[in-house]
CSV table of C-alpha atoms and ligand atoms in Angstrom, one decimal:
chain,number,residue,atom,x,y,z
J,1,MET,CA,0.0,0.1,0.3
J,2,THR,CA,1.9,3.0,-1.1
J,3,SER,CA,-0.5,5.1,-3.1
J,4,ASP,CA,0.4,8.9,-3.9
J,5,VAL,CA,-2.7,11.0,-3.8
J,6,ASP,CA,-3.5,14.2,-3.0
J,7,VAL,CA,-4.9,14.2,0.6
J,8,ILE,CA,-4.8,11.4,3.5
J,9,VAL,CA,-8.0,11.6,5.5
J,10,VAL,CA,-7.2,9.6,8.8
J,11,GLY,CA,-10.4,8.3,10.4
J,12,ALA,CA,-14.0,7.6,8.8
J,13,GLY,CA,-16.2,9.3,11.2
J,14,VAL,CA,-18.4,12.0,10.1
J,15,ALA,CA,-15.4,14.4,9.6
J,16,GLY,CA,-13.4,12.2,7.9
J,17,LEU,CA,-16.4,11.4,5.6
J,18,SER,CA,-17.2,15.0,4.9
J,19,ALA,CA,-13.9,16.0,4.4
J,20,ALA,CA,-13.3,13.1,1.9
J,21,ALA,CA,-16.6,14.4,0.2
J,22,GLU,CA,-15.6,17.5,-0.1
J,23,LEU,CA,-12.1,16.7,-1.4
J,24,ARG,CA,-13.6,14.5,-4.2
J,25,ALA,CA,-16.5,17.1,-4.8
J,26,ARG,CA,-13.4,19.5,-5.7
J,27,GLY,CA,-11.4,17.4,-8.2
J,28,LYS,CA,-9.0,15.9,-5.2
J,29,SER,CA,-7.9,12.3,-5.0
J,30,CYS,CA,-7.6,11.1,-1.3
J,31,VAL,CA,-7.7,7.7,0.6
J,32,VAL,CA,-9.3,7.6,3.5
J,33,LEU,CA,-7.7,5.4,6.3
J,34,GLU,CA,-9.8,3.9,9.2
J,35,ALA,CA,-8.5,1.7,12.2
J,36,THR,CA,-11.7,-0.1,12.4
J,37,GLY,CA,-13.6,-2.6,10.4
J,38,ARG,CA,-16.7,0.0,9.5
J,39,ILE,CA,-17.2,3.9,9.1
J,40,GLY,CA,-19.3,6.2,11.0
J,41,GLY,CA,-16.9,6.4,14.2
J,42,ARG,CA,-19.0,7.7,17.1
J,43,ALA,CA,-22.1,7.7,14.8
J,44,LEU,CA,-23.1,4.0,15.0
J,45,THR,CA,-26.4,2.2,14.9
J,46,THR,CA,-26.7,-1.7,16.1
J,47,HIS,CA,-29.5,-4.2,15.6
J,48,PRO,CA,-28.4,-6.1,19.7
J,49,ALA,CA,-30.2,-9.5,19.8
J,50,ALA,CA,-30.8,-7.9,23.4
J,51,LEU,CA,-33.0,-5.2,22.1
J,52,GLY,CA,-34.9,-7.5,20.1
J,53,HIS,CA,-32.8,-6.4,17.2
J,54,ALA,CA,-34.6,-2.9,17.1
J,55,PRO,CA,-31.7,0.1,15.7
J,56,PHE,CA,-30.0,1.5,18.7
J,57,ASP,CA,-27.7,4.3,18.5
J,58,GLU,CA,-24.7,3.5,20.7
J,59,GLY,CA,-23.1,7.0,20.2
J,60,ALA,CA,-25.1,10.2,18.7
J,61,SER,CA,-28.8,10.1,18.4
J,62,TRP,CA,-30.0,13.1,18.1
J,63,LEU,CA,-29.6,16.0,15.1
J,64,HIS,CA,-29.1,19.0,17.8
J,65,ALA,CA,-29.8,22.7,16.7
J,66,ALA,CA,-32.0,21.6,13.8
J,67,GLY,CA,-32.1,25.0,12.4
J,68,ARG,CA,-28.3,25.3,11.8
J,69,ASN,CA,-27.2,21.2,12.0
J,70,PRO,CA,-25.9,20.5,8.4
J,71,LEU,CA,-27.0,17.1,8.7
J,72,VAL,CA,-30.6,18.2,8.5
J,73,PRO,CA,-30.4,19.4,4.8
J,74,ILE,CA,-28.9,16.3,3.7
J,75,ALA,CA,-31.6,14.0,5.3
J,76,ARG,CA,-34.2,16.2,4.3
J,77,ALA,CA,-32.9,16.3,0.7
J,78,HIS,CA,-33.0,12.2,0.5
J,79,GLY,CA,-36.3,12.0,2.1
J,80,ASP,CA,-35.4,10.4,5.5
J,81,ALA,CA,-37.9,10.6,8.2
J,82,LEU,CA,-36.9,13.0,10.6
J,83,LEU,CA,-38.9,12.8,14.1
J,84,ASP,CA,-38.9,15.9,16.6
J,85,SER,CA,-37.9,14.0,19.9
J,86,ASP,CA,-39.0,17.2,22.1
J,87,GLY,CA,-42.6,16.9,20.3
J,88,VAL,CA,-43.6,13.8,21.9
J,89,ARG,CA,-41.5,13.9,24.8
J,90,THR,CA,-43.2,14.1,28.3
J,91,ARG,CA,-41.7,13.4,31.9
J,92,ARG,CA,-41.8,11.6,34.8
J,93,ILE,CA,-39.8,13.1,38.1
J,94,VAL,CA,-39.2,11.9,41.3
J,95,VAL,CA,-38.3,14.1,44.3
J,96,GLY,CA,-37.7,11.9,47.4
J,97,ASP,CA,-40.2,9.4,47.8
J,98,HIS,CA,-43.1,11.0,45.5
J,99,PRO,CA,-43.9,11.8,41.9
J,100,ALA,CA,-43.0,15.6,41.5
J,101,THR,CA,-46.3,17.7,42.3
J,102,ALA,CA,-47.7,20.3,40.0
J,103,ALA,CA,-46.0,22.9,42.2
J,104,GLU,CA,-42.8,21.1,42.2
J,105,LEU,CA,-42.4,20.7,38.4
J,106,ALA,CA,-43.0,24.5,37.9
J,107,ASP,CA,-40.6,25.3,40.5
J,108,TYR,CA,-38.0,23.1,38.0
J,109,ASP,CA,-39.5,25.0,35.3
J,110,ASP,CA,-38.7,28.0,37.0
J,111,ALA,CA,-35.2,26.9,38.0
J,112,TRP,CA,-34.1,26.5,34.3
J,113,GLY,CA,-34.9,29.6,33.3
J,114,ARG,CA,-33.0,31.2,36.2
J,115,PHE,CA,-30.0,28.9,35.5
J,116,GLU,CA,-30.1,29.9,32.0
J,117,ALA,CA,-30.3,33.6,32.6
J,118,HIS,CA,-27.5,33.2,35.6
J,119,ALA,CA,-25.3,31.3,33.1
J,120,ARG,CA,-25.2,32.9,30.1
J,121,ALA,CA,-24.9,36.3,31.9
J,122,ARG,CA,-21.7,35.1,33.6
J,123,ALA,CA,-20.2,33.7,30.6
J,124,LEU,CA,-19.9,37.2,29.2
J,125,GLN,CA,-17.8,38.1,31.8
J,126,ALA,CA,-13.8,38.3,30.7
J,127,GLN,CA,-12.4,35.7,33.0
J,128,ASP,CA,-13.6,32.0,32.4
J,129,ILE,CA,-14.7,29.9,35.5
J,130,GLY,CA,-15.8,26.3,35.1
J,131,PHE,CA,-19.6,25.2,34.8
J,132,SER,CA,-20.3,24.3,38.4
J,133,ALA,CA,-18.7,27.6,40.0
J,134,ALA,CA,-21.0,29.8,37.4
J,135,LEU,CA,-24.1,28.1,39.6
J,136,GLU,CA,-22.9,28.9,43.1
J,137,GLY,CA,-25.3,31.9,43.2
J,138,LEU,CA,-27.9,29.5,42.6
J,139,ARG,CA,-27.2,26.5,45.4
J,140,ALA,CA,-30.0,27.5,47.2
J,141,ASN,CA,-32.5,26.0,44.7
J,142,PRO,CA,-33.3,22.4,45.5
J,143,TRP,CA,-32.9,21.9,41.4
J,144,THR,CA,-29.9,23.3,41.0
J,145,ALA,CA,-28.0,19.9,41.1
J,146,THR,CA,-30.3,18.1,39.0
J,147,ILE,CA,-29.8,21.1,36.1
J,148,GLU,CA,-26.0,20.7,36.7
J,149,MET,CA,-26.2,16.8,36.4
J,150,TRP,CA,-28.2,17.7,33.1
J,151,GLU,CA,-26.0,20.1,31.4
J,152,GLY,CA,-23.1,19.3,32.8
J,153,THR,CA,-22.7,15.7,33.0
J,154,LEU,CA,-25.2,14.4,30.8
J,155,ILE,CA,-25.1,17.1,27.4
J,156,ALA,CA,-21.7,18.2,28.1
J,157,ALA,CA,-20.4,14.7,29.2
J,158,ALA,CA,-18.0,16.4,31.4
J,159,ASP,CA,-17.1,17.2,35.1
J,160,PRO,CA,-19.1,20.3,35.9
J,161,HIS,CA,-16.1,21.3,38.1
J,162,ASP,CA,-13.5,21.1,35.3
J,163,PHE,CA,-15.3,22.4,32.3
J,164,SER,CA,-14.8,25.9,30.6
J,165,LEU,CA,-18.3,28.4,31.1
J,166,HIS,CA,-16.8,30.4,28.0
J,167,ASP,CA,-16.8,27.0,26.1
J,168,TRP,CA,-20.3,25.9,27.0
J,169,ARG,CA,-21.8,29.2,26.3
J,170,VAL,CA,-20.6,29.1,22.6
J,171,ASN,CA,-21.4,25.2,22.2
J,172,GLU,CA,-24.9,25.6,24.2
J,173,LEU,CA,-27.7,23.8,21.7
J,174,ASP,CA,-30.9,25.5,20.5
J,175,GLY,CA,-33.9,24.7,18.8
J,176,ALA,CA,-35.2,21.2,18.0
J,177,ASN,CA,-33.4,17.8,18.2
J,178,LEU,CA,-34.6,15.6,15.5
J,179,VAL,CA,-34.1,11.9,15.2
J,180,VAL,CA,-33.2,10.4,12.3
J,181,ASP,CA,-36.0,7.2,11.6
J,182,GLY,CA,-33.7,3.8,12.1
J,183,GLY,CA,-30.7,5.8,13.3
J,184,ILE,CA,-28.2,8.3,12.7
J,185,GLY,CA,-25.0,5.6,12.4
J,186,ALA,CA,-27.3,4.0,9.4
J,187,PHE,CA,-28.1,7.3,8.1
J,188,VAL,CA,-24.4,8.4,8.1
J,189,GLU,CA,-23.5,5.2,6.7
J,190,ARG,CA,-26.1,5.5,4.1
J,191,ARG,CA,-25.6,9.2,2.9
J,192,LEU,CA,-22.3,10.1,3.8
J,193,GLY,CA,-20.5,6.9,3.1
J,194,PRO,CA,-21.0,6.9,-0.8
J,195,ARG,CA,-20.3,10.9,-1.0
J,196,ALA,CA,-16.7,10.1,0.5
J,197,GLY,CA,-16.0,7.1,-1.8
J,198,PRO,CA,-14.0,4.4,-0.9
J,199,VAL,CA,-12.5,3.8,2.7
J,200,LEU,CA,-9.5,1.7,3.6
J,201,LEU,CA,-10.9,-0.1,6.6
J,202,ASN,CA,-8.7,-1.9,9.2
J,203,ARG,CA,-5.6,0.5,8.6
J,204,PRO,CA,-5.1,2.2,11.9
J,205,VAL,CA,-2.6,5.0,11.3
J,206,THR,CA,0.5,4.5,13.6
J,207,ARG,CA,2.6,7.3,12.5
J,208,ILE,CA,2.6,10.7,10.3
J,209,ALA,CA,5.6,11.8,8.9
J,210,TRP,CA,4.9,15.8,7.8
J,211,GLY,CA,7.4,17.4,6.0
J,212,ASP,CA,7.5,18.4,2.2
J,213,LYS,CA,5.0,15.2,1.6
J,214,MET,CA,3.0,13.7,4.2
J,215,ALA,CA,3.4,9.9,5.1
J,216,ALA,CA,0.8,8.1,7.1
J,217,GLU,CA,2.2,4.5,8.3
J,218,THR,CA,-0.2,1.7,9.0
J,219,PRO,CA,0.6,-2.0,9.7
J,220,ARG,CA,-0.3,-2.7,6.0
J,221,GLY,CA,2.1,-0.3,4.3
J,222,ALA,CA,2.2,3.8,4.1
J,223,VAL,CA,0.5,6.4,2.1
J,224,THR,CA,2.1,9.5,0.8
J,225,ALA,CA,0.4,12.6,0.1
J,226,ARG,CA,0.7,16.5,-0.4
J,227,ALA,CA,-1.6,16.9,2.6
J,228,CYS,CA,-3.2,15.5,5.5
J,229,ILE,CA,-6.6,15.7,7.6
J,230,VAL,CA,-6.5,13.9,10.8
J,231,THR,CA,-9.8,13.6,12.3
J,232,VAL,CA,-9.4,11.1,15.3
J,233,SER,CA,-10.4,12.1,18.8
J,234,THR,CA,-8.6,14.2,21.5
J,235,GLY,CA,-8.3,10.9,23.2
J,236,VAL,CA,-6.8,8.7,20.9
J,237,LEU,CA,-4.4,11.7,20.1
J,238,ALA,CA,-3.7,12.5,23.8
J,239,ALA,CA,-2.7,9.0,24.2
J,240,GLY,CA,-0.5,8.8,21.7
J,241,GLY,CA,-2.2,6.7,19.6
J,242,ILE,CA,-0.7,8.4,16.4
J,243,ALA,CA,3.2,9.2,16.9
J,244,PHE,CA,3.8,12.6,14.8
J,245,ASP,CA,7.2,13.2,13.2
J,246,PRO,CA,8.5,15.5,13.9
J,247,PRO,CA,6.2,16.0,17.2
J,248,LEU,CA,3.7,18.3,16.9
J,249,PRO,CA,4.2,22.0,18.0
J,250,ALA,CA,4.0,22.6,22.0
J,251,ARG,CA,0.8,25.0,21.3
J,252,THR,CA,-0.7,22.3,19.3
J,253,GLN,CA,0.1,19.7,21.9
J,254,ALA,CA,-1.3,22.0,24.7
J,255,ALA,CA,-4.8,22.2,23.0
J,256,ILE,CA,-4.9,18.2,22.8
J,257,ALA,CA,-4.3,18.7,26.3
J,258,ALA,CA,-6.9,21.2,27.2
J,259,LEU,CA,-9.4,19.4,25.3
J,260,PRO,CA,-9.9,15.9,27.0
J,261,MET,CA,-12.7,13.4,26.3
J,262,GLY,CA,-15.9,13.3,28.5
J,263,LEU,CA,-17.8,10.2,28.7
J,264,LEU,CA,-21.3,9.3,28.2
J,265,THR,CA,-22.6,5.6,28.7
J,266,LYS,CA,-25.8,4.2,27.7
J,267,VAL,CA,-27.4,1.1,29.0
J,268,ALA,CA,-30.5,-0.2,27.1
J,269,LEU,CA,-32.9,-2.4,28.8
J,270,ARG,CA,-35.5,-4.3,26.9
J,271,ALA,CA,-39.1,-5.2,28.2
J,272,THR,CA,-39.9,-8.8,28.7
J,273,GLY,CA,-43.7,-8.9,28.2
J,274,ALA,CA,-46.2,-6.4,27.5
J,275,ASP,CA,-46.0,-4.4,30.4
J,276,ARG,CA,-45.2,-1.1,30.0
J,277,LEU,CA,-44.6,0.2,33.7
J,278,GLY,CA,-47.9,2.5,33.1
J,279,LEU,CA,-45.2,4.8,31.1
J,280,PRO,CA,-46.4,6.4,27.5
J,281,ASP,CA,-44.2,6.4,24.7
J,282,SER,CA,-40.9,8.7,24.7
J,283,VAL,CA,-41.3,9.6,28.6
J,284,SER,CA,-38.3,11.0,30.2
J,285,LEU,CA,-37.4,9.6,33.4
J,286,HIS,CA,-35.4,11.1,36.1
J,287,ARG,CA,-35.1,12.3,40.1
J,288,GLN,CA,-34.3,15.5,41.7
J,289,VAL,CA,-30.6,14.9,42.6
J,290,GLY,CA,-28.3,15.9,45.3
J,291,ARG,CA,-24.9,17.7,44.5
J,292,ASP,CA,-22.5,15.7,42.7
J,293,GLU,CA,-24.8,12.8,43.3
J,294,PRO,CA,-24.3,10.0,40.5
J,295,ALA,CA,-27.3,9.8,38.7
J,296,MET,CA,-29.1,8.6,35.9
J,297,PHE,CA,-31.8,10.0,33.3
J,298,PHE,CA,-33.7,7.6,31.0
J,299,LEU,CA,-35.9,7.8,28.3
J,300,ALA,CA,-39.0,5.1,28.1
J,301,TRP,CA,-39.9,3.6,25.2
J,302,PRO,CA,-38.5,6.1,22.7
J,303,PHE,CA,-40.9,6.4,19.6
J,304,GLY,CA,-42.6,3.2,20.8
J,305,ARG,CA,-39.8,0.6,20.8
J,306,ASP,CA,-39.9,-2.0,23.9
J,307,HIS,CA,-36.9,-0.5,25.6
J,308,VAL,CA,-36.0,1.8,28.1
J,309,VAL,CA,-32.7,3.7,27.4
J,310,GLY,CA,-30.7,5.3,30.4
J,311,PHE,CA,-27.5,8.0,30.2
J,312,VAL,CA,-24.9,8.2,32.7
J,313,GLY,CA,-22.1,10.9,32.0
J,314,GLY,CA,-19.0,12.3,33.5
J,315,PRO,CA,-17.2,11.1,36.4
J,316,ALA,CA,-19.6,8.5,37.1
J,317,ALA,CA,-19.6,7.0,33.7
J,318,TRP,CA,-15.8,6.9,33.7
J,319,ALA,CA,-16.1,5.2,37.2
J,320,LEU,CA,-18.6,2.9,36.0
J,321,ALA,CA,-16.6,2.1,32.5
J,322,ARG,CA,-13.5,1.0,34.9
J,323,ALA,CA,-15.7,-1.1,36.8
J,324,GLY,CA,-17.1,-2.8,33.7
J,325,ASP,CA,-20.7,-3.6,32.4
J,326,ALA,CA,-21.8,-5.8,34.8
J,327,ALA,CA,-21.4,-2.7,37.5
J,328,THR,CA,-22.9,-0.2,35.0
J,329,GLU,CA,-25.8,-2.5,34.2
J,330,ALA,CA,-26.5,-2.8,37.8
J,331,PHE,CA,-26.3,0.9,38.4
J,332,ALA,CA,-29.1,1.7,35.9
J,333,ARG,CA,-31.0,-0.9,37.6
J,334,ALA,CA,-30.3,0.4,40.8
J,335,GLN,CA,-31.4,4.1,39.6
J,336,LEU,CA,-34.3,2.7,37.9
J,337,ARG,CA,-35.9,1.1,41.1
J,338,LEU,CA,-35.4,4.7,42.8
J,339,ILE,CA,-37.6,6.5,40.2
J,340,LEU,CA,-40.2,3.2,39.3
J,341,GLY,CA,-39.7,0.9,42.5
J,342,SER,CA,-39.2,-2.8,42.1
J,343,ARG,CA,-41.7,-3.1,39.4
J,344,ALA,CA,-38.9,-2.2,37.0
J,345,ASP,CA,-36.7,-5.3,37.9
J,346,ARG,CA,-40.0,-7.3,37.0
J,347,THR,CA,-40.4,-5.7,33.2
J,348,LEU,CA,-36.9,-5.0,32.3
J,349,GLY,CA,-34.8,-8.0,31.1
J,350,PRO,CA,-32.0,-7.8,28.5
J,351,ALA,CA,-29.6,-5.0,28.7
J,352,VAL,CA,-26.6,-3.3,26.2
J,353,VAL,CA,-24.1,-1.0,27.5
J,354,THR,CA,-21.9,1.0,25.4
J,355,ARG,CA,-18.0,0.8,25.8
J,356,TRP,CA,-16.8,4.2,24.7
J,357,GLY,CA,-14.6,4.8,27.2
J,358,THR,CA,-12.6,1.7,26.7
J,359,ASP,CA,-12.7,1.7,23.1
J,360,PRO,CA,-9.3,2.2,22.0
J,361,ALA,CA,-10.5,4.0,18.7
J,362,HIS,CA,-12.4,6.9,20.4
J,363,ARG,CA,-11.6,6.8,24.2
J,364,GLY,CA,-14.8,8.8,25.3
J,365,ALA,CA,-17.8,10.3,23.8
J,366,TYR,CA,-16.7,13.7,23.2
J,367,ALA,CA,-14.3,16.7,24.1
J,368,TYR,CA,-15.0,19.3,26.3
J,369,ALA,CA,-12.5,22.5,27.0
J,370,ARG,CA,-10.7,23.0,30.2
J,371,ILE,CA,-11.2,26.1,32.2
J,372,GLY,CA,-9.6,28.9,30.6
J,373,HIS,CA,-9.2,27.0,27.5
J,374,ALA,CA,-11.9,27.9,25.3
J,375,ALA,CA,-9.6,29.0,22.7
J,376,ALA,CA,-8.3,25.4,22.1
J,377,ARG,CA,-10.8,24.6,19.5
J,378,ALA,CA,-9.3,27.3,17.2
J,379,ILE,CA,-5.7,26.8,18.1
J,380,LEU,CA,-6.2,22.9,17.3
J,381,ALA,CA,-7.7,23.8,13.8
J,382,THR,CA,-4.8,26.2,12.9
J,383,PRO,CA,-3.6,24.3,9.8
J,384,LEU,CA,0.5,23.2,10.3
J,385,ALA,CA,2.7,22.2,7.6
J,386,GLY,CA,1.9,25.6,5.8
J,387,GLY,CA,-1.8,24.7,5.6
J,388,ARG,CA,-1.1,21.0,4.5
J,389,LEU,CA,-1.5,19.2,8.1
J,390,ILE,CA,-4.9,19.8,9.6
J,391,PHE,CA,-6.7,18.6,12.4
J,392,ALA,CA,-10.7,17.9,12.0
J,393,GLY,CA,-13.2,16.5,14.1
J,394,GLU,CA,-16.2,17.3,16.6
J,395,ALA,CA,-13.5,18.8,19.2
J,396,VAL,CA,-11.9,21.1,16.4
J,397,CYS,CA,-15.4,22.7,15.6
J,398,THR,CA,-15.6,26.4,16.0
J,399,ASP,CA,-19.1,26.9,14.7
J,400,GLY,CA,-20.8,26.2,17.9
J,401,LEU,CA,-21.6,22.5,17.2
J,402,ALA,CA,-18.7,21.2,19.1
J,403,GLY,CA,-19.0,17.7,20.7
J,404,THR,CA,-21.7,16.8,17.9
J,405,VAL,CA,-22.2,15.3,14.4
J,406,GLY,CA,-23.0,18.4,12.9
J,407,GLY,CA,-20.0,20.1,14.2
J,408,ALA,CA,-17.8,17.2,12.9
J,409,TYR,CA,-19.5,17.3,9.7
J,410,LEU,CA,-18.8,21.0,9.2
J,411,SER,CA,-15.0,20.7,10.2
J,412,GLY,CA,-14.3,18.0,8.0
J,413,GLN,CA,-15.5,19.9,5.7
J,414,GLN,CA,-13.8,23.1,6.3
J,415,ALA,CA,-10.5,21.3,6.5
J,416,ALA,CA,-10.9,19.8,3.0
J,417,LEU,CA,-12.1,23.6,1.6
J,418,ARG,CA,-8.5,24.7,3.8
J,419,ILE,CA,-6.6,22.1,1.8
J,420,VAL,CA,-8.2,22.9,-1.9
J,421,GLU,CA,-7.5,26.5,-1.1
J,422,SER,CA,-4.1,26.2,0.3
J,423,PRO,CA,-1.2,27.3,-2.5
J,424,ASP,CA,0.3,23.8,-4.2
E,501,LIG,C1,-22.9,8.1,23.9
E,501,LIG,C2,-22.7,9.4,22.8
E,501,LIG,C3,-23.9,9.9,22.8
E,501,LIG,C4,-23.7,11.0,21.7
E,501,LIG,N1,-24.7,11.4,21.4
E,501,LIG,C5,-24.9,12.6,20.4
E,501,LIG,C6,-26.0,13.1,20.0
E,501,LIG,O1,-27.0,12.7,20.2
E,501,LIG,N2,-26.0,14.5,19.1
E,501,LIG,C7,-24.8,14.8,18.1
E,501,LIG,O2,-24.9,15.4,17.3
E,501,LIG,N3,-23.6,13.8,18.9
E,501,LIG,C8,-23.6,13.1,19.8
E,501,LIG,N4,-22.5,12.4,20.2
E,501,LIG,C9,-21.4,13.0,19.4
E,501,LIG,C10,-21.1,12.4,18.0
E,501,LIG,O3,-21.1,11.3,17.9
E,501,LIG,C11,-19.6,12.9,17.6
E,501,LIG,O4,-19.1,14.3,18.1
E,501,LIG,C12,-19.4,12.8,16.3
E,501,LIG,O5,-19.8,11.4,15.9
E,501,LIG,C13,-17.7,12.6,16.4
E,501,LIG,O6,-17.3,12.6,14.9
E,501,LIG,P1,-15.8,12.8,14.1
E,501,LIG,O7,-15.9,12.5,13.0
E,501,LIG,O8,-15.2,14.0,14.9
E,501,LIG,O9,-14.9,11.5,15.4
E,501,LIG,P2,-15.1,10.2,15.3
E,501,LIG,O10,-16.7,9.5,15.2
E,501,LIG,O11,-14.6,9.3,16.4
E,501,LIG,O12,-14.4,9.3,14.0
E,501,LIG,C14,-13.1,9.2,13.9
E,501,LIG,C15,-12.4,7.9,13.5
E,501,LIG,O13,-10.9,7.7,13.6
E,501,LIG,C16,-11.0,6.3,13.3
E,501,LIG,N5,-9.6,6.4,14.3
E,501,LIG,C17,-8.9,6.4,15.5
E,501,LIG,N6,-7.8,6.0,15.6
E,501,LIG,C18,-7.4,6.0,14.1
E,501,LIG,C19,-6.0,5.7,13.7
E,501,LIG,N7,-4.9,5.8,14.6
E,501,LIG,N8,-5.9,5.7,12.4
E,501,LIG,C20,-7.1,5.7,11.8
E,501,LIG,N9,-8.2,5.7,12.3
E,501,LIG,C21,-8.7,5.8,13.4
E,501,LIG,C22,-12.1,5.9,14.6
E,501,LIG,O14,-12.2,4.4,14.4
E,501,LIG,C23,-13.1,6.5,14.1
E,501,LIG,O15,-13.9,6.1,13.0
E,501,LIG,C24,-22.6,11.4,20.8
E,501,LIG,C25,-21.4,10.4,21.1
E,501,LIG,C26,-21.5,9.5,22.2
E,501,LIG,C27,-20.2,8.6,22.4
């Protein structure tokens, strides 16, 4: 394997596929090298036997910020059905040992409004602080810790004490959250795959020599090219998954260190019979939690499917990933018991646990910016080697969609355009 092409693209997730499609559309030859045996990366739809072979998005499941998400027009152009998640969702929230009363729910909604106003105003100040610190003025409110769990450990997938408020504000997701019927992973494979052209699978890049020419080494040979786009996660980069020769500039290395991976783990459990626990389809379930309390949020019977999906993020997710699948599943069942009582144990049978934290091709769910490092995404996006070595991917997105499939898509496209426009 020693082909000489215009551009090497490392990684066939959404960013790599979008970069390859853009390069090909503009007449550039490229080779996409993918470490695993499939395309899509963190957009992955499986059909686990434990869930009765229903489609299950192990990674991304929503097209967030639908009004500005570049994947929404692609889905619409192909006639793919997009389901409005928020439009059908209802909620069951437990406070202590009882379902939240109407007054408690009104307080919860009010707390969200206060949180948004307070955190956004604080984010305008020049000095960056941690997300958690930004909530200090709201600690008397009994819902603040629940909001911190939602927005911090689930949406950002990070430790709320560790991530930048400035970066949170820039990447706050607005507008509708849409679900692609059949799963996002399947959609990416079906719609982005063909536009990207052939991908060389099972070709983990171990070393990139970047000089007058780019050379990407894999166990099955090397590829040389004029330019290279690297789309692997910052988790893979920080772990030294690819050696760079010469080493990356200190500024680039610091940016990678400032963008560590958060973790979001899903546990899906299937109903063993027709019993639906008295819950309607697409209902969200969670509890009012205490400060820094490990907890899980659930979505039951999404769009009529016969499973419940639980989400745990941030430090609790990392601890569970280290403890293993059985501990993670047990945690999910214990959390469900706190919300629904022991009837949850009788109804919910086989389970599937996702493993993004221990997967060496990803090493987490998506990157967050450490306090004081909101600029790290732009630094990592800055081309090297006179515009011929470019990092792309969700972590590098500077369009306000960092951490998402939409952001990964934009970043891959922009990297390709930069290379097309760079002087020979
Ligand atoms: C549990 C979870 C839930 C999520 N929920 C959402 C959501 O609802 N909505 C949303 O928009 N986003 C969500 N995301 C985030 C979204 O999935 C990612 O932001 C996006 O898919 C990242 O795409 P990417 O191309 O940047 O990276 P990746 O998808 O990681 O692509 C990088 C590719 O590089 C490959 N690779 C790694 N090392 C090498 C190597 N050495 N050589 C060659 N190839 C290599 C990997 O196998 C991978 O295919 C979620 C992620 C997770 C894990």
